[in-house]
Structure formats: C-alpha cells, structure tokens
Coordinates of C-alpha atoms and ligand atoms in Angstrom, one line a residue:
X1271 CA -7.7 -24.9 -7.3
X1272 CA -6.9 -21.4 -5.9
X1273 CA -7.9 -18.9 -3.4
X1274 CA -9.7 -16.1 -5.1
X1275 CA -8.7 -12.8 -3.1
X1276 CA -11.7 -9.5 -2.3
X1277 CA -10.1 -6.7 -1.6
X1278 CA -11.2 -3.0 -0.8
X1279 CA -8.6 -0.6 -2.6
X1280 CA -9.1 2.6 -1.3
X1281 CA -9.8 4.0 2.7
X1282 CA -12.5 0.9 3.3
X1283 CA -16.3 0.6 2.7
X1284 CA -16.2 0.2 -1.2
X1285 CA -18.8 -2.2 -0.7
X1286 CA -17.1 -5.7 0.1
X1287 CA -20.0 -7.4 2.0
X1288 CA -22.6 -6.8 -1.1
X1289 CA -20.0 -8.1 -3.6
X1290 CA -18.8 -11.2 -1.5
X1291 CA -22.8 -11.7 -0.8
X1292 CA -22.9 -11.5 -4.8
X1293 CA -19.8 -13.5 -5.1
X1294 CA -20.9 -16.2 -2.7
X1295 CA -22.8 -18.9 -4.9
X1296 CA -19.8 -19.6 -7.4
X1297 CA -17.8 -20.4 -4.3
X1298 CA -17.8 -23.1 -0.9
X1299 CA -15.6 -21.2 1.4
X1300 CA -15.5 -17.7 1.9
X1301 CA -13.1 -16.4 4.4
X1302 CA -12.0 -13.4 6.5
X1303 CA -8.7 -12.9 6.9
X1304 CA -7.7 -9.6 9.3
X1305 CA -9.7 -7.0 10.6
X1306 CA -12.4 -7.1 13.4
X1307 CA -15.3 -5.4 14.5
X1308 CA -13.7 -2.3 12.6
X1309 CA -15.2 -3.6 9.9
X1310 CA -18.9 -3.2 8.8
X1311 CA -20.0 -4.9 5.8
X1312 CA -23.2 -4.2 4.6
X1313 CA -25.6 -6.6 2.8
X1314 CA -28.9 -6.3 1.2
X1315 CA -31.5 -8.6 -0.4
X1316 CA -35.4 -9.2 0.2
X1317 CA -35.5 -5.6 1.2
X1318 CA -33.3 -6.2 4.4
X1319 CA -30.1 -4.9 5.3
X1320 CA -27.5 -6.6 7.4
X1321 CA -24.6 -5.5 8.4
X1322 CA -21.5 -8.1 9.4
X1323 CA -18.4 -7.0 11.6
X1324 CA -16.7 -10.3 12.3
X1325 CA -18.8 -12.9 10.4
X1326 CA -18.3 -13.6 6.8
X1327 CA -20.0 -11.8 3.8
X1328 CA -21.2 -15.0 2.9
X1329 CA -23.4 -16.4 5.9
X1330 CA -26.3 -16.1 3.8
X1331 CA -25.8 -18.6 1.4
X1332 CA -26.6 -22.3 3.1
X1333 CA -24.1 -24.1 1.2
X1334 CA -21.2 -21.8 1.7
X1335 CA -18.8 -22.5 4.6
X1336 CA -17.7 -19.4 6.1
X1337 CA -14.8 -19.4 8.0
X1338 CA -12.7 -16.7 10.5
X1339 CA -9.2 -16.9 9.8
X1340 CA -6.2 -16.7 12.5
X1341 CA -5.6 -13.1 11.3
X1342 CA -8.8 -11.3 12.4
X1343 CA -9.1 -10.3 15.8
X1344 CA -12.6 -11.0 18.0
X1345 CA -14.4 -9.8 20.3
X1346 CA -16.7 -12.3 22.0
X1347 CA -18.7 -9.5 22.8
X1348 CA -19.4 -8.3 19.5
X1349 CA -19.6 -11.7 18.1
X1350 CA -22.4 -12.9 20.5
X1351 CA -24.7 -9.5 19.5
X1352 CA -23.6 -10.5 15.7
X1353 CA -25.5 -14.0 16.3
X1354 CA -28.0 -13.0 17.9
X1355 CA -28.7 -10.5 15.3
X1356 CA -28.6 -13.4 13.0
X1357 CA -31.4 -15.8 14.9
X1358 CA -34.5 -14.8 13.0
X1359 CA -32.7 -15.7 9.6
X1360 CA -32.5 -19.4 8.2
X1361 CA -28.5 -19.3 8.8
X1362 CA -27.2 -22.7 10.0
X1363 CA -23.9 -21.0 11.7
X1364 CA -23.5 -23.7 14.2
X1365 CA -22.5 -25.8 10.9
X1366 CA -21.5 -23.2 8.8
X1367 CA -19.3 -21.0 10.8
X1368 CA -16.1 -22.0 11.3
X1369 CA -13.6 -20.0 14.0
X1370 CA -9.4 -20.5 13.6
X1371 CA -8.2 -21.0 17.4
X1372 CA -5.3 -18.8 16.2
X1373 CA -7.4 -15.5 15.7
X1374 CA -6.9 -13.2 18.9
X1375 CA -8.9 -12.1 21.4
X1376 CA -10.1 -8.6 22.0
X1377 CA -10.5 -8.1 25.6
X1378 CA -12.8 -5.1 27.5
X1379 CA -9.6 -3.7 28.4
X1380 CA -8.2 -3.7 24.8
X1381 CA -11.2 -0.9 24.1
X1382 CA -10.1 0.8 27.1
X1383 CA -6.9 1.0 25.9
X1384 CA -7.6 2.2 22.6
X1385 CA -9.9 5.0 24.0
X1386 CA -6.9 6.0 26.2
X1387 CA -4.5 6.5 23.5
X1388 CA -6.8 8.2 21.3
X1389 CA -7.8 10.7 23.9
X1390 CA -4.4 11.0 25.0
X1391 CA -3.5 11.8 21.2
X1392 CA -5.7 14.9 21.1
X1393 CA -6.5 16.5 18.0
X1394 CA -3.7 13.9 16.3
X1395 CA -5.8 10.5 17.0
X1396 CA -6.6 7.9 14.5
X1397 CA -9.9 8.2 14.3
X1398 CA -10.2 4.7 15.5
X1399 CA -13.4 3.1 15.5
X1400 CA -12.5 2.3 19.1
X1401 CA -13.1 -1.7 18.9
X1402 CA -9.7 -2.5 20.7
X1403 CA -8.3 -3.2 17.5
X1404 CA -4.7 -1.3 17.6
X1405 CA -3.8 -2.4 20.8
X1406 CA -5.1 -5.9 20.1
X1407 CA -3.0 -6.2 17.5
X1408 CA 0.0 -4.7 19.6
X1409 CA -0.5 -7.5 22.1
X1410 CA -0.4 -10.3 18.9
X1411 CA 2.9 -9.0 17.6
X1412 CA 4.2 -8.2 21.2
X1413 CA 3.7 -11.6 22.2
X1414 CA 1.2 -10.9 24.9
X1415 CA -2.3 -11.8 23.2
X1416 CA -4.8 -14.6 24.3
X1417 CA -5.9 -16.3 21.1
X1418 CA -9.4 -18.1 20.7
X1419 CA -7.8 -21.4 21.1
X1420 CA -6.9 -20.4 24.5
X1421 CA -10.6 -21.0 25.7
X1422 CA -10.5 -24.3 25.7
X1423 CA -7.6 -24.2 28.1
X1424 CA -8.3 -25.2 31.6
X1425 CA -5.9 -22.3 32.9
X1426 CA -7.7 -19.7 30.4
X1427 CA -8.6 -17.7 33.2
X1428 CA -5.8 -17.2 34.9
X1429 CA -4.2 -16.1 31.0
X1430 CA -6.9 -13.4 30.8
X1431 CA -6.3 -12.2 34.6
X1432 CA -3.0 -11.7 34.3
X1433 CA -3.1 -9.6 30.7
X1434 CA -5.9 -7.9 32.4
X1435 CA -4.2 -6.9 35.1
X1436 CA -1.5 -5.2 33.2
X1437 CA -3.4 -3.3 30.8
X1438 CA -5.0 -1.8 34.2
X1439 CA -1.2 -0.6 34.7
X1440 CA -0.5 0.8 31.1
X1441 CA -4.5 2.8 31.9
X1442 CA -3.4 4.0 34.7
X1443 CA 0.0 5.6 33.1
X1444 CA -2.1 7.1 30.4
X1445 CA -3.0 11.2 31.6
X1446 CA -6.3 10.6 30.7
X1447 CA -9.1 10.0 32.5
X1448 CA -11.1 6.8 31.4
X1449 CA -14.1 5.8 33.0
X1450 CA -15.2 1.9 33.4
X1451 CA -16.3 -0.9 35.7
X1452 CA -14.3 -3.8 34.5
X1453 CA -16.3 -6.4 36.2
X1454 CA -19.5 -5.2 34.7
X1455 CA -17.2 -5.7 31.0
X1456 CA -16.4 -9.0 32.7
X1457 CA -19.0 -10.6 33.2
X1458 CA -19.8 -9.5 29.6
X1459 CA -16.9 -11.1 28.6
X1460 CA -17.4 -14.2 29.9
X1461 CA -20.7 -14.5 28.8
X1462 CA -19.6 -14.2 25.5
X1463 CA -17.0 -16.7 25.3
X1464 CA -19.4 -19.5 26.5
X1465 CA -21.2 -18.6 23.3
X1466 CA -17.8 -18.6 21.6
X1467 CA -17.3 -22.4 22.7
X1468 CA -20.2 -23.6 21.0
X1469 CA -19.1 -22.9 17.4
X1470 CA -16.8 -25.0 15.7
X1471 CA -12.8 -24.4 16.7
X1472 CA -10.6 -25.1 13.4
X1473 CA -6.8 -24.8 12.3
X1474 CA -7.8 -22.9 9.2
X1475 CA -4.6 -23.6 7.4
X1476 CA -5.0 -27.5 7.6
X1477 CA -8.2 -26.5 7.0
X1478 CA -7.8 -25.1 3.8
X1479 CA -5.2 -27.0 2.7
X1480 CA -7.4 -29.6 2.8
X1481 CA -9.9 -27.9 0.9
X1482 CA -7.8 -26.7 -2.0
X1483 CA -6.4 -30.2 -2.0
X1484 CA -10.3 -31.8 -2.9
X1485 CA -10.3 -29.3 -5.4
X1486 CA -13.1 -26.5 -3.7
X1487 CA -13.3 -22.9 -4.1
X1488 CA -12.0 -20.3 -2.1
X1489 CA -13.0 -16.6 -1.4
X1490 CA -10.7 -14.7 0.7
X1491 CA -12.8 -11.4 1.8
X1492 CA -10.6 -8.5 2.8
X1493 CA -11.6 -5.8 5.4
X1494 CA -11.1 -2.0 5.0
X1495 CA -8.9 -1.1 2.5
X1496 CA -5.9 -0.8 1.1
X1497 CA -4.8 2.5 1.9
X1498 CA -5.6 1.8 5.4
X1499 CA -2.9 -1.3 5.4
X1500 CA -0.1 -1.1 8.2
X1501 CA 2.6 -1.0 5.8
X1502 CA 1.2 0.4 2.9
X1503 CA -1.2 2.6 4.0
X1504 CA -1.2 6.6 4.9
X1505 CA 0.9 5.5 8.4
X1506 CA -0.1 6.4 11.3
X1507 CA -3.6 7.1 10.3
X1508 CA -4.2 3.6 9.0
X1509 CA -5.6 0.2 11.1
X1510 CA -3.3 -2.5 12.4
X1511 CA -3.7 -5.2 10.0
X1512 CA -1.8 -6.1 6.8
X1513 CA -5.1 -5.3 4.4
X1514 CA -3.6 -6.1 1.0
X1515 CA -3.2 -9.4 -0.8
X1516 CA 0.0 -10.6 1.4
X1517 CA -2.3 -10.4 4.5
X1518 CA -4.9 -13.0 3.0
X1519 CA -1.7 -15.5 2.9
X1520 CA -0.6 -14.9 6.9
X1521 CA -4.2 -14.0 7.7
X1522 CA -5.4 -17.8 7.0
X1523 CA -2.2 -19.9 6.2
X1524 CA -2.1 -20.0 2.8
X1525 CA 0.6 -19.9 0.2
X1526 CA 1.6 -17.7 -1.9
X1527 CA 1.0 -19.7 -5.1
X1528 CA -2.3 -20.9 -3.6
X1529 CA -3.9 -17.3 -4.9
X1530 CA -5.9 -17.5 -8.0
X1531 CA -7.5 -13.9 -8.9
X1532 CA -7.2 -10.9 -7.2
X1533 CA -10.1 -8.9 -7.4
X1534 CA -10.0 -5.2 -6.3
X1535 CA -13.2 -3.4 -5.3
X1536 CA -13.8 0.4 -5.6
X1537 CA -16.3 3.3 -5.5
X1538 CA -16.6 5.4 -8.3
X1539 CA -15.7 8.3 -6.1
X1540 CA -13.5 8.3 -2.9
X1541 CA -14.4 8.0 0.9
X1542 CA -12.8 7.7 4.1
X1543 CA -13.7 7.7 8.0
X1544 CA -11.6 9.3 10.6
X1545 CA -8.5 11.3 10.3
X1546 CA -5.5 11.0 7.9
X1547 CA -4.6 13.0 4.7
X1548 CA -7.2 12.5 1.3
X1549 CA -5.9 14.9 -1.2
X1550 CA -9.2 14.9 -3.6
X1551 CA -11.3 15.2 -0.4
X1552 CA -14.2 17.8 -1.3
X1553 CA -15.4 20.7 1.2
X1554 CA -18.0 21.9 -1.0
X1555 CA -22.0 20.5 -2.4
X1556 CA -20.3 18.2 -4.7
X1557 CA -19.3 15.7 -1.7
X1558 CA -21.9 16.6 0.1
X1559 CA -24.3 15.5 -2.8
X1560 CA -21.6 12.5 -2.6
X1561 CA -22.5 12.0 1.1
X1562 CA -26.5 12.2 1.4
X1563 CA -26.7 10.5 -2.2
X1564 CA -24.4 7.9 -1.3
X1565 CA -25.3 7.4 2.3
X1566 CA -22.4 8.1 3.2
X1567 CA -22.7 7.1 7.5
X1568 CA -20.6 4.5 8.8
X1569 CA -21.9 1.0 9.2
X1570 CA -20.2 0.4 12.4
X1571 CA -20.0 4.0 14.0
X1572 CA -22.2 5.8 12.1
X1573 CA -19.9 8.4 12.0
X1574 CA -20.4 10.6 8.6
X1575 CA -17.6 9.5 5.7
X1576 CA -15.9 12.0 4.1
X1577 CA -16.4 12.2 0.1
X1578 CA -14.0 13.2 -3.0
X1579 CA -13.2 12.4 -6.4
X1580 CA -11.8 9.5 -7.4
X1581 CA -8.1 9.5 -6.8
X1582 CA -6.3 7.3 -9.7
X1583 CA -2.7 7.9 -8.4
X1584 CA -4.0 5.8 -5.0
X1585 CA -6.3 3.7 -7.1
X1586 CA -3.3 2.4 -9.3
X1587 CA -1.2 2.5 -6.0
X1588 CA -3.3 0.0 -4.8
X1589 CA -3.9 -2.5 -8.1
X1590 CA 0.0 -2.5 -7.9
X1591 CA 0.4 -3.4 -4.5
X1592 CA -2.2 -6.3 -4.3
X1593 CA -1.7 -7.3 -8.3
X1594 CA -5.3 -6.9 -9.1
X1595 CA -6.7 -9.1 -11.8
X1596 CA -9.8 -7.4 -12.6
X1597 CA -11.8 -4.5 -11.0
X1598 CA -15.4 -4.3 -9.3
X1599 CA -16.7 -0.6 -9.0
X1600 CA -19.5 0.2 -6.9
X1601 CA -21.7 3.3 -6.4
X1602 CA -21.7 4.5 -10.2
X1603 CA -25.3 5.3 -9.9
X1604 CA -24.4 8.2 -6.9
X1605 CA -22.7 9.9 -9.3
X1606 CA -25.8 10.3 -11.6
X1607 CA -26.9 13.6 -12.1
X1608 CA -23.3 15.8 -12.3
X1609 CA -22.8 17.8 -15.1
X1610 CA -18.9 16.8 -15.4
X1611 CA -16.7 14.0 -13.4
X1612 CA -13.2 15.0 -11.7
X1613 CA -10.7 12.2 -11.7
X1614 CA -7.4 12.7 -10.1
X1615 CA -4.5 11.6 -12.6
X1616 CA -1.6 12.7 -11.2
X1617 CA 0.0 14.7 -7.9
X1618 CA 1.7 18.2 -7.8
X1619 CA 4.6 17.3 -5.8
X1620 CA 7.4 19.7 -4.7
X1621 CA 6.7 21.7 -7.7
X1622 CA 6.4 18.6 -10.0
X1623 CA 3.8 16.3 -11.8
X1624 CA 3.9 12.6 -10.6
X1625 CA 2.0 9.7 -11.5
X1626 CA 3.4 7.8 -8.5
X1627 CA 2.0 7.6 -4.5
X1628 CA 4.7 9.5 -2.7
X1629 CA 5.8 9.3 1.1
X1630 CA 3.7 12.3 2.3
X1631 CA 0.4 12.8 0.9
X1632 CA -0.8 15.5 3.5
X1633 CA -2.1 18.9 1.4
X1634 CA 0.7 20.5 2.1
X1635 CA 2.8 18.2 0.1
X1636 CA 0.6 17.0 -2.7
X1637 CA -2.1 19.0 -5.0
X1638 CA -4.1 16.5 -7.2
X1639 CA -4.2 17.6 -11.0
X1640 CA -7.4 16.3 -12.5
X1641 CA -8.7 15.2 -16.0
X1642 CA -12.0 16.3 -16.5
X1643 CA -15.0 13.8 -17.8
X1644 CA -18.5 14.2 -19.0
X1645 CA -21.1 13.1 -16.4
X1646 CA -24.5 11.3 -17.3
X1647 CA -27.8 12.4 -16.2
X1648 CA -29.5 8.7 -16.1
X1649 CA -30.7 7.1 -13.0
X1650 CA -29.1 3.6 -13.0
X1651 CA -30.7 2.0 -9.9
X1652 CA -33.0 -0.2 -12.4
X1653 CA -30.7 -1.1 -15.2
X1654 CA -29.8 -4.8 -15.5
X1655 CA -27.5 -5.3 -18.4
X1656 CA -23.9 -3.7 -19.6
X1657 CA -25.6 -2.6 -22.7
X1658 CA -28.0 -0.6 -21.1
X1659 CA -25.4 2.0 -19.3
X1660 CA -24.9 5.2 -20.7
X1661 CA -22.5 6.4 -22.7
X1662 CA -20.7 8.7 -20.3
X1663 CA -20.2 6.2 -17.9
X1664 CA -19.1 3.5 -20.2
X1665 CA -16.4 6.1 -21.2
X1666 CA -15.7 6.7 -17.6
X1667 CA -15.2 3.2 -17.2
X1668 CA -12.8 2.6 -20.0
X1669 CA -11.0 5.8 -19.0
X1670 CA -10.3 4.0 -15.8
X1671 CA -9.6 0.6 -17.3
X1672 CA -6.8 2.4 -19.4
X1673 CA -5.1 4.2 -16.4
X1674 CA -5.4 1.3 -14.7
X1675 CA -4.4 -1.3 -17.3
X1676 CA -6.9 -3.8 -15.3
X1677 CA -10.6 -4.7 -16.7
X1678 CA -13.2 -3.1 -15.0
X1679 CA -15.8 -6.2 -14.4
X1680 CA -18.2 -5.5 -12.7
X1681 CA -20.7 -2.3 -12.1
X1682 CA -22.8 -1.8 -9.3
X1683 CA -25.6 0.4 -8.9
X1684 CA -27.4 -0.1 -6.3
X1685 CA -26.8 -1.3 -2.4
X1686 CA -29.1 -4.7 -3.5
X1687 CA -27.7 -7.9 -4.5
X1688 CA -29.7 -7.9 -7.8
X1689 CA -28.3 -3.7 -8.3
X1690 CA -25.1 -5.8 -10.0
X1691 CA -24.0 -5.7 -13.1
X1692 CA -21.8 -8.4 -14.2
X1693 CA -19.5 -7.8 -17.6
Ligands
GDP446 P1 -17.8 -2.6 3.1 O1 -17.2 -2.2 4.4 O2 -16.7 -2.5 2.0 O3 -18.5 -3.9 3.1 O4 -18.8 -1.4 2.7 P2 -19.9 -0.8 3.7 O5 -21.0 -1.8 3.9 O6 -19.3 -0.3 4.9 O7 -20.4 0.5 2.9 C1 -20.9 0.4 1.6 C2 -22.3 1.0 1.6 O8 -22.7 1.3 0.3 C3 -23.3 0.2 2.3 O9 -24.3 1.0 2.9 C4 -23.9 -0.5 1.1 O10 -25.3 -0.9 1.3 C5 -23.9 0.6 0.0 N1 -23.7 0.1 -1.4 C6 -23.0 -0.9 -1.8 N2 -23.0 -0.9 -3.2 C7 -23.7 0.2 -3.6 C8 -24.0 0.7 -4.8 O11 -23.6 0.2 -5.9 N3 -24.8 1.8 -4.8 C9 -25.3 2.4 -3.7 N4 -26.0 3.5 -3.8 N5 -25.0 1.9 -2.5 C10 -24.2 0.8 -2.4
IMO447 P1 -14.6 -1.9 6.4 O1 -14.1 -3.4 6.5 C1 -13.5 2.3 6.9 C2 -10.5 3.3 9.9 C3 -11.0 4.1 11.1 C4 -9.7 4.8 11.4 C5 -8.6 3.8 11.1 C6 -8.1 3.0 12.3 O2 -16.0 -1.7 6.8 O3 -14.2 -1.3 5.1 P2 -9.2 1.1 13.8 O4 -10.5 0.9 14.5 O5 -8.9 0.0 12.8 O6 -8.0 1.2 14.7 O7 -9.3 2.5 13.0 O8 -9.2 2.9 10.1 N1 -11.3 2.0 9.6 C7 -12.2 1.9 8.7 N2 -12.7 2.8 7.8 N3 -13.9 1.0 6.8 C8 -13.5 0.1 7.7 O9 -13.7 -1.2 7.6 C9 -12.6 0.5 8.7 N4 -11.9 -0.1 9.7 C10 -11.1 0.9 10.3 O10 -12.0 4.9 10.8 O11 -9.6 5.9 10.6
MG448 MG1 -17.6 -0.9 6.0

C-alpha cells in the first residue's frame, strides 16, 4: 500500500480541507504533514462550515484516524480553541487524533517574534499570517525548538524558560516597539498544553510504517501551496515549510517509494494572501467579480485574497515539482458568467517568450502572454454529473489537461461536500 499525497499547487487555499473531507471515506489515515495554524481549511456539509488550522481535513469521518505529523508546527493555544470548537460535533478526537511528539512547539513568544520582524520589515514584510510560524521554524532547523514530546518531560519547564528567555533578548534588539504581557500568554500557554497531554502522543513514522505494513490507506494533506514552498516558492515571500511532495516524506517519516498518487489541487483562477509577486494578478472588476463571487477572505485572517487568471507557467511549475498524477480543480462555478477566460501560457521575459518559471517573477521582469477561451454562462452550483457541464468549460478543462499533460479528475463547484464532481 502507498501514501496517497494532497497538495495545493498554487499560493494556498485551493480548497484542500473540502477535497480531503471528500477524500476521507476511501481512506483510514489522513495526515498533515507541515504547516500550522497558517493554514485554514475550510469544510462544509449539513449546511455548516468548519474551518481546521492544525487538525486534519478528515476529523469528520468516525472511522478515519487523523494524525499530526513531526513536520507541522503547534500551537497549544490554537489547538485548544480548535477542540473546543469541535465539542458540539460527534468527533471522537480523544481516539481519533493522533499528535507526533516530534512536531514543534509554537511558543507566545514565537508570535512576538514574528510580529517584530514583520514590522521591522516595513513595507517589505511577508505578509505573514503572524502565527509564529517563520520563527518557529527557525528555531526547528536552528536547533533551539521544544518539540511536543518535550511535555512529557519532567524538566519541560525549565526547556521553555530558558527559549523564552532569549527570544525576550532577540525582541528587545528588534527597533520596534511590541507590546505584550508574557505572563498573561503564559498562563495561556500552559493551559493549553495540559489539554495537549490528554491526546494520544505517537512516533508517526513507526506509526505509519506500521500502517502501510497491514496494508491501510494513507492520505497525506498538504498545507498552503506550492508556490509558497521554502525552496520552491517565490523566496522570501513564501512560508517556512517544504509544501511540495518531498515535504510529506520528512514531514511524517515516510519513504520515498512509500508514495502512491500525487494529487494536485487547483482553482480555476489564481489567488494569493499577503505580499509577493503574481504576474496575472488583476486590478480591475474581473478579480473583483473573482473576489465577492468567490469569497475570496481568508479563512484564518480574514484578510481579502487577491484574484487573477489562471497562471499555467506556475501551474505546470508546480505538477513538475511534486510529479502530480492527476488534477482536482475547484471553483469552476465562480467563473460562470464571463464572456471570455484568460489563461496565462507563457512569460515575456527579457524580451523573450518562455514556457518555463524563471528566477524573478516580479512585474518588472515577467509579462504573462495569454490564450484566450470562451467562457459559459451556466450556473454550476446544482450540477451532479461530468456530462452535465457545459461545453465551454469542458473545453477549458481539456485545454488545461493538454498544457498540463496530467488528467484533470475532479471538478468542484461548490464549497459543499456534495458540490463534487468526480470523473
Ligand atoms: P484550503 O486552505 O486549501 O483548505 O482552502 P480554504 O478553505 O482556505 O479556501 C477555499 C475556500 O473556497 C473555502 O471558503 C471553501 O469553502 C471554498 N470552496 C471550496 N471549493 C469551492 C468551490 O468549488 N466553489 C466555491 N464557490 N467555493 C469553494
Ligand atoms: P492554507 O493551508 C494562503 C501565506 C501568508 C504569507 C506567507 C507566509 O490555508 O492554504 P506564514 O504565516 O506562513 O509565515 O506566512 O504565506 N500563507 C498562506 N496563504 N493559504 C495558507 O494556508 C497560507 N499559509 C501561509 O499569507 O503571504
Ligand atoms: Mg486556507
């Protein structure tokens, strides 16, 4: 058996929590592999919406174990509100949840630190989502970071003092001036982690090793996106996780060979939250159509996405990168109603045509070169079946699937689970 992979391919929220929610019941383990509470994935069935940050996409489903793999990051804080948010819902997480004592900690003073260094960065910050998450992550690879397993340590206390102690140094070098009252965040924090030490403490790569070995399937669900990855990504303006298929390997101790299908998630058009370039990014009433249409607001800061065409030279960027085996779109029914469909083929590049994602993609360097299409006027919110699509978009679609050399498999067309339409 093999670890099936979910990943977001473009600047995050193509809609990973409703497809792993979809996804769920031909699988028993779902599991996230980096990220944190950057992420927000959005659910919706029975005429409810829940949104996840650190728990699994597939929490909903009682037979599906979710698990939290050593390459996310937590906050206890976070976590707690995310269970409590879960209590009037049927979800047996006590059983169900599973937490890798390898993931990291985010402390108060991690978010402190990352609102530092984005004010200190002026008009040139991230446009973090201010969870701690960069400087989190800086601690991991710096050798510094208190990991989950740590709280069942008798001297875990001490650990946290003495990281605290020295992120109150690096705040105090930064010119900025950052409010707080660390023992009110504290006494949050410990709070939090009692709440942590009741769930169910795993090595997740014996975990699921064991788990591959009795033959059960595996979902690995990705947060953000690709062109958000570390590596890969538009650098600096990018998170600090390894987002593409590589990361689902280190992120929960799995090899290589382990990983069965890739499957790469999109939106029929392009968004993206917080700074960093986006060459097909639209100023005009066609993205904001995009935007109020598409509800375009972010599920964790609520912070308005920006909207654009889709951009193919990323797109296929991204299906090379992970090697995608087949492709889930999502949001074709916001583009209902345009006359004609702009997709990005290619870049203008130093006077030249490329097909290929260069180094700088900032407006300066690259102009996108579209290909025009024929729009379709149909509301698709209540269509069920592949044959019942028009026939614009089922060009559109096999447009893509031939830039892309990948099979399009699965439509979406609404945020509900049942808005799915499977090939
Ligand atoms: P994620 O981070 O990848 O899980 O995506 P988000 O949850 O942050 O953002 C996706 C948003 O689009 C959510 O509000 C979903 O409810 C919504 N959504 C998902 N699929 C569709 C779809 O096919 N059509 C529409 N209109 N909304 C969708
Ligand atoms: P999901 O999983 C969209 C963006 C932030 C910022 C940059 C760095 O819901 O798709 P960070 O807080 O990670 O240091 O922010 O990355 N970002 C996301 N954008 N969806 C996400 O997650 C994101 N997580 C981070 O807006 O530009
Ligand atoms: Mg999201």
């Amino acid at each position: 058996m093999a670890v099936d992979l979910l990943l977001g391919l473009q600047w995050g929220d193509e809609g990973k929590g409703k497809i792993v929610d979809v996804l769920t019941q031909n699988y028993d383990i779902i599991a996230r592999f980096q990220g944190g509470p950057n992420a927000g994935h959005t659910l919706e069935f029975n005429g409810i919406k829940h949104v996840l940050h650190t728990i699994p996409s597939g929490i909903f489903h009682k037979g599906a174990v979710n698990i939290i793999g050593n390459g996310v990051v937590i906050d206890p804080i976070i976590f707690k509100k995310e269970i409590e948010a879960l209590a009037p819902y049927e979800v047996n997480l006590k059983q169900n949840l599973l937490i890798s004592r390898k993931a990291h900690l985010i402390l108060p003073t991690h978010r402190l630190l990352d609102a530092a260094s984005e004010a200190s960065k002026g008009k040139a910050k991230i446009g973090s989502t201010l969870k701690g998450i960069g400087p989190t992550y800086m601690d991991k690879t710096g050798r510094n970071g208190l990991r989950v397993g740590d709280i069942e340590l008798s001297d875990f206390n001490d650990r946290y003092r003495n990281l605290t102690d020295k992120h109150e140094e690096m705040l105090a070098n930064y010119k900025v001036d950052i409010q707080y009252n660390l023992q009110e965040l504290e006494a949050e924090f410990f709070e939090a982690i009692k709440v942590l030490k009741e769930f169910q403490l795993i090595d997740s790569e014996e975990y699921l090793y064991q788990a591959l070995k009795k033959g059960k399937k595996i979902l690995a669900e990705g947060a953000q996106g690709s062109m958000l990855d570390i590596d890969f990504g538009t650098y600096p303006f990018v998170t600090s996780s390894n987002t593409t298929a590589a990361g689902a390997c280190t992120g929960l101790g799995v090899a290589p060979r382990s990983i069965g299908e890739v499957i790469g998630i999109f939106k029929a058009y392009t968004t993206r939250v917080g700074s960093g370039p986006f060459p097909t990014e639209l100023f005009d009433k066609v993205g904001e159509t995009m935007t109020q249409v598409g509800r375009e607001f972010g599920a964790t800061t609520g912070r308005r996405r920006r909207c654009g065409w889709l951009d193919l030279v990323a797109l296929k960027y991204a299906v090379q990168v992970n090697g995608v085996t087949e492709l889930t779109m999502m949001k074709a029914d916001v583009l209902s109603g345009f006359e004609t469909l702009k997709v990005c083929t290619s870049y203008l590049y130093k006077g030249k045509e490329i097909k290929h994602l260069p180094y700088n993609i900032e407006e300066q360097n690259v102009t996108p070169i579209y290909t025009e299409l024929k729009g379709w006027q149909q509301d698709l919110t209540k269509l069920t079946n592949y044959q019942q699509l028009p026939k614009e978009l089922l060009d559109y679609i096999s447009f893509l699937e031939k830039e892309l050399e990948v099979p399009i498999k699965v439509v979406s067309v609404g945020p509900d689970r049942t808005q799915t339409i499977i090939r």
